[in-house]
């Protein structure tokens, strides 16, 4: 007679030999007997986990026993993951931490960490670390969090990372391990997962003492992830009972109203309640800043849009709130190795390409006219998007040829795209047609971590990607196993100019970082709508840089080629 399968227990009073949990669903939280452990598994969607049971409250699979069976080992929770957090909640002994080659923080990382600790010890509820991309904000934040936890006698740290989680969570995991986790309970989670930390009644499921918001600009708009972030970070809590929220970003926003993630800190600095600043844009406008609400979003007023000086003064005012207090609650430090070398690359279309462009333009103009007449904003935006896709596809061949020439010159090439079907995929096919191996980080089907390492180790001299944040593609990167990325010089091309200055800055920072210089080109078709997009991007690059008090000199060549007379030449020749 076959042995009877035993069901999962909710108490630990009965002691029995290790057993598997039948593959079924339960409302009960599992509990281990003496000598056993509850294993919370990270099982991919539509993947079989033999013997495991799905726990509805966790929305995860679990298995109880003395050791994890070999068939379930691939699903073992990784250190600092959500599954490991749950696992440590129900076990007496926490799981093992991550392993990585050790790193020694640089002097600027230690001084940055001390500035953050000083603000925390002064009773501030937050801090903005706005160092330029590639200066080492990750290690700065980890060192600071460990010190704050020690000073305050707390041990829980939440780290919110950007997508793709496959790369960003691993980056933070190994970074924590490289300097030691300090015995703290760390949870690394992506914006898509943060809602798991909010219960059905809208309250946070767990109380975190320190919250690190990497790429804090992600929490600027009215989205589900912003709402979940504000609940988990307890924005509405009184200042003295709130967690310490450390915001990390090299791109604070295009306008002061984009700094919603700092609203409770602004309230504290002004001696007001968090509720007073819950509508940041309105509160800033009441303070006299040139902002207005347009299409559901706070942006510069019409007067400010026409006045660089007015925008610059407004940015300086808000920045002063953070930097003119003692101790300051914001620091921004430029890259010691200099700003990103930027240059525009105007491309003359061939006669055939020009005919194709003009044909597309005629269709676009006709459809856009209909959209304007019907006041259909959504249709108009869709038309602009589709037209930009087509314009970028016309230039794909010239970008592929340029990449081939740079590889033959002994460089590794980064090609940043915004669209997959009309840029990413065609570019990969064209460049591989030259016999050059290409790594790709776009779409949903690729192993992004493996593709990144192919490029970093020099196995693929070209990478095509549409990820703008939280990945490293620079030369000589220190990898988790103690080895280094190839020393081959990098050069990048922003194949499709973007409207967003934030996206542009973040893209450049993937390779121009950690004392490694990487020039970037911004190509555009001469006499096409891409010129307008490039100029809009330049305006927004200017706004992003002014908001944090950064160096604008790197924008000079772009401004000259695009004829951007609205930029002050004196500003472009020095740091603001």
Coordinates of C-alpha atoms in Angstrom, one line a residue:
X1 CA 0.0 0.0 0.0
X2 CA 1.6 3.4 -1.0
X3 CA 2.4 5.8 1.9
X4 CA -0.2 8.4 2.6
X5 CA 0.6 12.0 1.7
X6 CA 0.5 14.3 4.7
X7 CA -1.0 17.8 4.6
X8 CA 0.7 20.9 5.7
X9 CA 0.4 22.0 9.3
X10 CA -0.2 25.4 10.8
X11 CA 1.4 24.7 14.2
X12 CA 4.8 23.3 15.2
X13 CA 3.6 21.2 18.2
X14 CA 3.6 17.9 16.3
X15 CA 7.0 16.4 15.3
X16 CA 7.0 14.0 12.4
X17 CA 9.6 13.1 9.7
X18 CA 10.2 15.4 6.8
X19 CA 7.5 15.2 4.2
X20 CA 6.5 16.7 0.9
X21 CA 3.5 18.9 0.5
X22 CA 1.0 17.8 -2.0
X23 CA 0.6 20.0 -5.1
X24 CA -2.5 21.8 -4.1
X25 CA -3.8 25.1 -2.8
X26 CA -4.1 26.1 0.8
X27 CA -5.2 29.1 2.8
X28 CA -3.0 28.2 5.7
X29 CA 0.5 29.5 6.4
X30 CA 2.9 26.5 6.6
X31 CA 4.9 25.9 9.8
X32 CA 7.9 23.6 10.2
X33 CA 8.4 21.0 12.9
X34 CA 11.7 20.6 14.7
X35 CA 14.6 20.0 12.3
X36 CA 12.5 21.2 9.3
X37 CA 12.4 24.4 7.3
X38 CA 9.7 26.1 5.3
X39 CA 11.0 26.7 1.8
X40 CA 9.2 29.5 -0.1
X41 CA 9.8 28.9 -3.8
X42 CA 10.1 31.3 -6.8
X43 CA 8.3 29.2 -9.4
X44 CA 7.9 30.8 -12.8
X45 CA 4.4 31.0 -14.3
X46 CA 3.1 27.8 -15.7
X47 CA 6.0 25.8 -14.4
X48 CA 5.5 22.5 -12.5
X49 CA 6.8 22.3 -8.9
X50 CA 6.4 18.6 -7.9
X51 CA 5.3 18.2 -4.3
X52 CA 5.0 21.9 -3.5
X53 CA 1.8 23.6 -2.4
X54 CA 0.5 27.0 -3.4
X55 CA -0.1 29.3 -0.5
X56 CA -2.9 31.7 -1.4
X57 CA -2.0 34.4 1.1
X58 CA 1.6 34.5 -0.2
X59 CA 0.8 33.9 -3.8
X60 CA 3.8 31.6 -3.8
X61 CA 4.6 27.9 -3.6
X62 CA 6.0 26.3 -0.4
X63 CA 7.6 23.0 0.6
X64 CA 8.4 21.8 4.2
X65 CA 11.2 19.4 5.0
X66 CA 14.7 19.0 6.2
X67 CA 16.2 19.6 2.8
X68 CA 14.9 20.9 -0.5
X69 CA 14.5 18.1 -3.1
X70 CA 16.7 18.3 -6.2
X71 CA 13.6 18.8 -8.4
X72 CA 12.7 21.9 -6.5
X73 CA 16.3 23.3 -6.0
X74 CA 16.0 25.5 -9.2
X75 CA 13.1 27.4 -7.5
X76 CA 15.0 28.1 -4.2
X77 CA 14.4 31.7 -3.1
X78 CA 17.4 34.0 -3.7
X79 CA 18.8 36.1 -0.9
X80 CA 16.9 39.4 -0.3
X81 CA 14.1 38.4 -2.6
X82 CA 10.4 38.6 -1.7
X83 CA 10.2 34.8 -1.4
X84 CA 13.2 34.8 1.0
X85 CA 11.6 37.5 3.0
X86 CA 8.5 35.4 3.5
X87 CA 10.7 32.3 4.2
X88 CA 12.6 34.1 7.0
X89 CA 9.3 35.3 8.5
X90 CA 8.3 31.7 9.3
X91 CA 11.6 30.1 10.1
X92 CA 13.7 30.5 13.3
X93 CA 17.0 30.7 11.3
X94 CA 17.3 33.1 8.4
X95 CA 18.5 31.8 5.0
X96 CA 22.1 32.3 3.8
X97 CA 23.0 35.7 2.4
X98 CA 24.4 36.4 -1.0
X99 CA 28.1 35.9 -2.0
X100 CA 30.1 38.3 -4.1
X101 CA 33.7 39.4 -4.6
X102 CA 34.4 42.1 -2.0
X103 CA 34.5 45.8 -3.0
X104 CA 36.0 48.8 -1.1
X105 CA 33.9 51.9 -1.3
X106 CA 35.6 54.9 -2.9
X107 CA 36.2 58.1 -0.9
X108 CA 33.3 59.9 -2.6
X109 CA 31.0 57.0 -1.7
X110 CA 32.0 57.1 1.9
X111 CA 31.6 60.9 2.1
X112 CA 28.2 60.6 0.4
X113 CA 27.1 58.0 2.9
X114 CA 28.2 60.2 5.8
X115 CA 26.1 63.1 4.5
X116 CA 23.0 60.8 4.4
X117 CA 23.7 59.5 7.9
X118 CA 24.1 63.0 9.2
X119 CA 20.6 63.9 7.9
X120 CA 19.1 60.8 9.4
X121 CA 20.6 61.5 12.8
X122 CA 19.3 65.0 12.6
X123 CA 15.8 63.6 12.5
X124 CA 15.1 64.1 8.8
X125 CA 12.7 61.7 7.2
X126 CA 14.5 61.5 3.9
X127 CA 17.4 62.4 1.6
X128 CA 18.0 62.9 -2.1
X129 CA 21.2 61.5 -3.5
X130 CA 21.4 63.0 -7.0
X131 CA 24.9 62.2 -8.0
X132 CA 25.6 61.9 -11.7
X133 CA 25.0 58.4 -13.2
X134 CA 27.9 56.1 -12.7
X135 CA 29.3 57.8 -9.6
X136 CA 28.4 54.8 -7.4
X137 CA 25.1 55.7 -5.7
X138 CA 24.3 52.0 -5.0
X139 CA 27.3 51.4 -2.7
X140 CA 26.8 54.9 -1.2
X141 CA 23.2 54.0 -0.3
X142 CA 24.1 50.5 1.1
X143 CA 26.9 51.9 3.4
X144 CA 24.5 54.7 4.6
X145 CA 21.7 52.3 5.3
X146 CA 23.9 50.0 7.4
X147 CA 25.1 53.0 9.5
X148 CA 21.6 54.4 10.0
X149 CA 20.3 51.0 11.0
X150 CA 23.1 50.7 13.6
X151 CA 22.6 54.2 15.0
X152 CA 18.8 53.7 15.2
X153 CA 18.8 50.1 16.3
X154 CA 16.6 48.9 13.5
X155 CA 17.2 46.1 11.0
X156 CA 14.7 46.2 8.1
X157 CA 15.6 47.8 4.7
X158 CA 13.4 47.9 1.6
X159 CA 15.1 48.5 -1.7
X160 CA 12.9 49.4 -4.7
X161 CA 14.7 48.8 -8.0
X162 CA 13.8 49.6 -11.6
X163 CA 13.1 47.0 -14.4
X164 CA 14.3 44.7 -15.8
X165 CA 14.2 43.0 -12.4
X166 CA 16.3 40.1 -13.8
X167 CA 19.3 42.5 -14.0
X168 CA 18.5 45.2 -11.4
X169 CA 17.8 42.9 -8.4
X170 CA 20.9 40.9 -9.1
X171 CA 22.9 44.1 -9.3
X172 CA 21.7 45.2 -5.8
X173 CA 22.0 41.7 -4.4
X174 CA 25.7 41.4 -5.3
X175 CA 26.4 45.0 -4.3
X176 CA 25.0 44.3 -0.8
X177 CA 27.1 41.2 -0.6
X178 CA 30.2 42.9 -1.8
X179 CA 30.3 45.2 1.3
X180 CA 28.3 42.9 3.7
X181 CA 24.6 43.0 4.6
X182 CA 25.4 44.0 8.2
X183 CA 23.1 41.3 9.5
X184 CA 20.1 43.4 8.4
X185 CA 16.9 42.1 6.7
X186 CA 17.0 43.4 3.2
X187 CA 14.2 43.1 0.7
X188 CA 14.8 44.0 -2.9
X189 CA 11.7 44.4 -5.0
X190 CA 10.7 45.8 -8.4
X191 CA 8.0 48.5 -9.0
X192 CA 5.7 45.8 -10.4
X193 CA 6.0 43.8 -7.1
X194 CA 5.7 46.6 -4.6
X195 CA 1.9 46.2 -4.5
X196 CA 2.5 42.8 -2.8
X197 CA 3.5 44.8 0.2
X198 CA 0.1 46.4 0.5
X199 CA -2.8 44.6 2.1
X200 CA -6.4 44.6 0.9
X201 CA -7.3 47.3 3.4
X202 CA -4.7 49.6 1.8
X203 CA -2.2 49.4 4.6
X204 CA 1.4 48.2 4.3
X205 CA 1.9 44.6 5.2
X206 CA 5.3 45.1 6.7
X207 CA 6.9 48.0 8.5
X208 CA 10.3 49.0 7.1
X209 CA 12.7 51.3 9.0
X210 CA 14.6 52.3 5.9
X211 CA 13.4 52.6 2.3
X212 CA 15.8 53.0 -0.6
X213 CA 14.0 54.2 -3.8
X214 CA 16.4 53.6 -6.7
X215 CA 15.5 55.6 -9.8
X216 CA 13.2 57.6 -7.6
X217 CA 11.8 59.5 -10.6
X218 CA 9.7 56.4 -11.3
X219 CA 7.4 57.6 -8.5
X220 CA 6.4 61.0 -9.9
X221 CA 3.1 60.3 -11.6
X222 CA -0.4 59.1 -10.6
X223 CA 0.2 55.4 -11.1
X224 CA -0.5 52.2 -9.1
X225 CA 3.2 51.8 -8.4
X226 CA 3.4 55.3 -7.0
X227 CA 0.4 54.8 -4.8
X228 CA 1.8 51.5 -3.5
X229 CA 5.2 53.1 -2.9
X230 CA 3.7 56.0 -0.9
X231 CA 1.8 53.5 1.3
X232 CA 4.8 51.3 1.9
X233 CA 7.0 54.3 2.6
X234 CA 4.2 55.6 4.9
X235 CA 4.1 59.1 3.3
X236 CA 1.1 60.1 5.5
X237 CA 2.8 59.1 8.8
X238 CA 3.9 61.9 11.2
X239 CA 7.5 62.9 10.6
X240 CA 8.8 61.4 13.8
X241 CA 7.2 58.0 13.0
X242 CA 8.1 57.7 9.3
X243 CA 10.8 55.5 7.9
X244 CA 13.9 57.1 6.5
X245 CA 13.4 57.3 2.7
X246 CA 16.5 57.5 0.6
X247 CA 15.8 58.6 -2.9
X248 CA 18.4 57.8 -5.5
X249 CA 18.4 59.4 -9.0
X250 CA 20.6 61.1 -11.4
X251 CA 17.5 62.6 -13.0
X252 CA 15.2 64.2 -10.4
X253 CA 12.7 65.3 -13.0
X254 CA 11.9 67.7 -15.7
X255 CA 10.2 70.2 -13.3
X256 CA 10.0 70.5 -9.5
X257 CA 6.5 69.0 -9.6
X258 CA 8.1 65.7 -10.7
X259 CA 9.7 65.3 -7.3
X260 CA 6.6 63.9 -5.7
X261 CA 8.8 61.3 -4.0
X262 CA 10.1 64.1 -1.8
X263 CA 6.8 65.6 -0.9
X264 CA 6.8 64.4 2.8
X265 CA 10.4 65.7 3.2
X266 CA 9.4 69.1 1.7
X267 CA 6.6 69.2 4.3
X268 CA 9.0 68.5 7.1
X269 CA 11.4 71.1 6.0
X270 CA 8.6 73.7 5.9
X271 CA 7.3 72.6 9.3
X272 CA 4.0 71.4 7.9
X273 CA 2.1 68.1 7.9
X274 CA 2.5 65.5 5.1
X275 CA -1.1 66.0 4.1
X276 CA -0.4 69.7 3.2
X277 CA 2.0 68.5 0.5
X278 CA 0.1 65.5 -0.8
X279 CA -0.7 67.4 -4.0
X280 CA 2.9 68.5 -4.7
X281 CA 2.2 70.5 -7.8
X282 CA -0.6 72.5 -6.3
X283 CA 1.5 73.2 -3.2
X284 CA 4.5 74.4 -5.3
X285 CA 2.2 76.6 -7.4
X286 CA 0.9 78.1 -4.1
X287 CA 4.5 78.8 -3.2
X288 CA 4.8 81.0 -6.3
X289 CA 6.6 78.6 -8.6
X290 CA 5.7 79.0 -12.3
X291 CA 3.7 75.7 -12.6
X292 CA 0.3 74.9 -14.1
X293 CA -1.8 71.8 -14.5
X294 CA -2.1 70.7 -18.1
X295 CA -3.7 67.4 -19.4
X296 CA -3.8 66.0 -15.9
X297 CA -0.1 66.8 -15.1
X298 CA 1.7 69.6 -13.4
X299 CA 4.2 71.2 -15.8
X300 CA 5.9 74.6 -16.4
X301 CA 3.5 77.5 -17.0
X302 CA 3.4 79.1 -20.4
X303 CA 5.5 82.0 -19.2
X304 CA 8.2 79.6 -17.8
X305 CA 8.3 77.6 -21.0
X306 CA 9.4 80.7 -22.8
X307 CA 11.8 81.8 -20.1
X308 CA 15.0 79.7 -19.4
X309 CA 15.8 82.2 -16.6
X310 CA 12.4 81.7 -14.9
X311 CA 12.8 77.9 -15.0
X312 CA 16.4 78.1 -13.7
X313 CA 15.3 80.3 -10.8
X314 CA 12.5 78.0 -9.9
X315 CA 14.7 74.9 -9.9
X316 CA 17.3 76.7 -7.8
X317 CA 14.6 77.7 -5.3
X318 CA 13.4 74.1 -4.7
X319 CA 17.0 72.8 -4.7
X320 CA 17.8 75.4 -2.0
X321 CA 15.2 74.0 0.3
X322 CA 17.2 70.7 0.3
X323 CA 20.7 72.0 0.3
X324 CA 20.5 75.2 2.4
X325 CA 19.5 73.4 5.6
X326 CA 22.0 72.1 8.2
X327 CA 22.7 69.3 7.6
X328 CA 21.6 69.3 3.9
X329 CA 19.2 66.6 2.7
X330 CA 20.5 66.5 -0.8
X331 CA 23.8 66.2 -2.5
X332 CA 24.7 66.3 -6.2
X333 CA 28.2 65.6 -7.4
X334 CA 29.3 65.7 -11.0
X335 CA 31.4 62.9 -12.6
X336 CA 35.1 63.6 -11.9
X337 CA 35.9 62.1 -15.3
X338 CA 33.8 64.8 -17.0
X339 CA 30.3 65.1 -18.6
X340 CA 29.2 62.7 -21.3
X341 CA 30.8 63.7 -24.7
X342 CA 27.7 64.3 -26.8
X343 CA 27.5 65.1 -30.5
X344 CA 24.7 65.3 -33.0
X345 CA 24.9 63.3 -36.2
X346 CA 22.8 64.8 -38.9
X347 CA 22.0 62.2 -41.6
X348 CA 21.1 63.2 -45.2
X349 CA 18.5 60.8 -46.5
X350 CA 19.0 59.2 -49.9
X351 CA 16.6 60.1 -52.7
X352 CA 14.8 56.8 -52.1
X353 CA 14.7 57.3 -48.4
X354 CA 13.4 60.9 -48.9
X355 CA 10.6 59.7 -51.2
X356 CA 9.7 57.1 -48.6
X357 CA 9.7 59.7 -45.8
X358 CA 7.6 62.2 -47.8
X359 CA 5.1 59.5 -48.6
X360 CA 4.8 58.6 -44.9
X361 CA 4.7 62.3 -44.1
X362 CA 1.8 63.0 -46.4
X363 CA -0.2 60.1 -44.8
X364 CA 0.8 61.3 -41.3
X365 CA -0.2 64.9 -42.0
X366 CA -3.6 63.8 -43.4
X367 CA -4.4 61.5 -40.4
X368 CA -3.1 64.1 -37.9
X369 CA -5.4 66.7 -39.4
X370 CA -8.4 64.4 -38.9
X371 CA -7.3 63.8 -35.3
X372 CA -7.0 67.5 -34.6
X373 CA -10.4 68.2 -36.1
X374 CA -12.0 65.6 -33.9
X375 CA -9.9 66.6 -30.9
X376 CA -8.9 63.0 -30.5
X377 CA -5.7 63.4 -28.4
X378 CA -5.2 59.6 -28.1
X379 CA -5.3 59.2 -31.8
X380 CA -2.9 62.1 -32.3
X381 CA -0.4 60.6 -29.9
X382 CA -0.6 57.2 -31.6
X383 CA 0.1 58.8 -34.9
X384 CA 3.2 60.6 -33.6
X385 CA 4.5 57.4 -32.1
X386 CA 3.9 55.4 -35.3
X387 CA 5.5 58.1 -37.4
X388 CA 8.6 58.2 -35.2
X389 CA 8.9 54.5 -35.5
X390 CA 8.9 54.7 -39.3
X391 CA 11.4 57.6 -39.4
X392 CA 13.8 55.5 -37.2
X393 CA 13.4 52.5 -39.4
X394 CA 14.4 54.5 -42.5
X395 CA 17.8 55.3 -40.8
X396 CA 18.4 51.8 -39.5
X397 CA 20.8 50.9 -42.3
X398 CA 23.0 53.9 -41.7
X399 CA 23.2 53.1 -38.0
X400 CA 24.1 49.5 -38.8
X401 CA 26.9 50.7 -41.1
X402 CA 28.2 53.1 -38.5
X403 CA 28.3 50.2 -35.9
X404 CA 30.2 48.0 -38.3
X405 CA 32.8 50.7 -38.8
X406 CA 33.3 51.3 -35.1
X407 CA 33.7 47.6 -34.4
X408 CA 36.3 47.4 -37.2
X409 CA 38.1 50.4 -35.5
X410 CA 38.4 48.3 -32.3
X411 CA 35.5 49.6 -30.2
X412 CA 32.4 48.0 -28.6
X413 CA 29.2 49.7 -29.7
X414 CA 26.0 50.5 -27.7
X415 CA 22.9 51.1 -29.8
X416 CA 20.0 52.5 -27.7
X417 CA 16.6 52.1 -29.3
X418 CA 13.1 53.0 -28.2
X419 CA 11.1 50.7 -30.4
X420 CA 11.6 46.9 -30.9
X421 CA 9.9 46.0 -34.2
X422 CA 11.1 49.0 -36.2
X423 CA 14.5 49.4 -34.7
X424 CA 15.8 46.8 -32.3
X425 CA 15.1 43.6 -34.3
X426 CA 16.0 45.1 -37.8
X427 CA 19.3 46.5 -36.4
X428 CA 20.3 43.1 -34.9
X429 CA 19.6 41.4 -38.2
X430 CA 21.5 43.9 -40.3
X431 CA 24.6 43.9 -38.0
X432 CA 24.6 40.1 -37.7
X433 CA 24.4 40.1 -41.5
X434 CA 27.9 41.6 -41.5
X435 CA 29.1 38.7 -39.5
X436 CA 29.2 40.6 -36.2
X437 CA 27.8 39.1 -33.0
X438 CA 25.1 41.2 -31.4
X439 CA 23.7 41.0 -27.8
X440 CA 20.1 42.2 -27.3
X441 CA 18.4 43.5 -24.2
X442 CA 14.8 44.2 -25.4
X443 CA 11.6 42.3 -25.7
X444 CA 10.4 39.7 -23.2
X445 CA 11.9 36.5 -24.5
X446 CA 15.7 37.1 -24.0
X447 CA 17.8 36.2 -21.0
X448 CA 18.7 39.8 -20.3
X449 CA 21.4 39.0 -17.7
X450 CA 23.1 36.6 -20.1
X451 CA 22.9 39.0 -23.0
X452 CA 24.5 41.8 -20.8
X453 CA 27.4 39.5 -19.9
X454 CA 27.9 38.6 -23.5
X455 CA 28.6 42.2 -24.3
X456 CA 30.5 43.0 -21.1
X457 CA 32.9 40.1 -21.6
X458 CA 33.4 41.1 -25.3
X459 CA 31.8 38.0 -26.8
X460 CA 29.4 40.3 -28.6
X461 CA 31.0 43.6 -29.6
X462 CA 27.6 45.2 -30.2
X463 CA 24.6 45.5 -27.9
X464 CA 21.2 46.8 -28.9
X465 CA 19.0 47.7 -25.9
X466 CA 16.0 49.7 -24.8
X467 CA 16.6 49.6 -21.1
X468 CA 17.4 53.1 -19.8
X469 CA 18.2 52.5 -16.1
X470 CA 20.0 50.3 -13.6
X471 CA 22.3 48.3 -15.8
X472 CA 26.0 48.6 -16.4
X473 CA 27.6 48.4 -19.8
X474 CA 30.8 50.3 -19.2
X475 CA 34.4 49.0 -19.8
X476 CA 36.3 47.3 -16.9
X477 CA 33.2 46.8 -14.8
X478 CA 33.9 44.7 -11.7
X479 CA 31.7 41.6 -12.0
X480 CA 30.3 39.6 -9.1
X481 CA 32.7 36.7 -9.6
X482 CA 35.7 38.9 -9.2
X483 CA 36.5 39.2 -12.9
X484 CA 36.2 42.4 -15.0
X485 CA 34.4 43.4 -18.1
X486 CA 36.4 43.9 -21.3
X487 CA 38.6 47.0 -21.3
X488 CA 37.7 47.8 -24.9
X489 CA 36.5 51.4 -25.3
X490 CA 32.8 51.9 -25.6
X491 CA 30.9 54.3 -27.9
X492 CA 27.2 54.7 -28.1
X493 CA 24.5 55.9 -30.5
X494 CA 21.0 57.0 -29.5
X495 CA 19.4 55.6 -32.6
X496 CA 16.0 57.2 -31.9
X497 CA 16.0 60.6 -30.2
X498 CA 13.6 60.7 -27.3
X499 CA 11.4 63.4 -26.0
X500 CA 12.4 62.6 -22.4
X501 CA 15.5 64.2 -21.0
X502 CA 15.4 61.7 -18.1
X503 CA 15.5 58.7 -20.5
X504 CA 18.4 60.3 -22.4
X505 CA 20.5 61.0 -19.3
X506 CA 19.9 57.5 -18.0
X507 CA 20.8 55.9 -21.3
X508 CA 24.1 57.8 -21.5
X509 CA 24.9 56.7 -18.0
X510 CA 24.8 53.0 -18.8
X511 CA 28.3 53.3 -20.3
X512 CA 29.7 56.6 -19.2
X513 CA 30.2 55.6 -15.6
X514 CA 32.7 54.5 -12.9
X515 CA 35.5 56.6 -14.4
X516 CA 35.0 55.1 -17.8
X517 CA 34.4 57.6 -20.7
X518 CA 31.9 56.8 -23.4
X519 CA 31.1 59.2 -26.2
X520 CA 27.4 59.3 -27.5
X521 CA 26.0 60.3 -30.8
X522 CA 22.5 61.5 -31.4
X523 CA 21.6 60.9 -35.1
X524 CA 18.6 62.4 -36.8
X525 CA 17.3 62.7 -40.4
X526 CA 17.9 66.1 -41.8
X527 CA 14.7 67.9 -42.6
X528 CA 12.6 65.3 -40.7
X529 CA 10.4 65.4 -37.6
X530 CA 13.4 63.8 -35.7
X531 CA 15.0 67.3 -35.6
X532 CA 12.1 68.5 -33.6
X533 CA 12.3 65.5 -31.3
X534 CA 16.0 66.0 -30.8
X535 CA 15.5 69.7 -29.8
X536 CA 12.7 68.7 -27.4
X537 CA 15.1 66.2 -25.9
X538 CA 17.7 68.9 -25.6
X539 CA 15.3 71.2 -23.8
X540 CA 14.4 68.4 -21.3
X541 CA 18.1 67.5 -20.8
X542 CA 18.6 71.1 -19.9
X543 CA 15.7 71.0 -17.4
X544 CA 16.8 67.8 -15.8
X545 CA 20.3 69.1 -15.3
X546 CA 19.2 72.4 -13.9
X547 CA 16.9 70.8 -11.4
X548 CA 19.9 69.1 -9.6
X549 CA 22.4 71.9 -10.3
X550 CA 24.4 69.9 -12.8
X551 CA 27.0 70.7 -15.4
X552 CA 25.4 71.9 -18.7
X553 CA 28.6 72.2 -20.7
X554 CA 28.2 68.8 -22.3
X555 CA 25.1 70.0 -24.1
X556 CA 27.0 72.6 -26.1
X557 CA 27.7 70.7 -29.3
X558 CA 24.1 69.4 -29.5
X559 CA 22.8 72.9 -29.0
X560 CA 25.0 74.4 -31.7
X561 CA 24.1 71.7 -34.3
X562 CA 20.4 71.9 -33.6
X563 CA 20.5 75.7 -33.6
X564 CA 19.0 75.9 -30.1
X565 CA 19.2 79.7 -29.7
X566 CA 16.9 79.5 -26.6
X567 CA 19.8 78.1 -24.6
X568 CA 22.1 80.6 -22.9
X569 CA 25.6 80.3 -24.3
X570 CA 27.1 81.5 -21.1
X571 CA 25.4 78.7 -19.2
X572 CA 26.6 76.1 -21.6
X573 CA 30.2 76.9 -21.0
X574 CA 30.2 76.4 -17.2
X575 CA 28.6 74.5 -14.4
X576 CA 25.4 76.0 -13.2

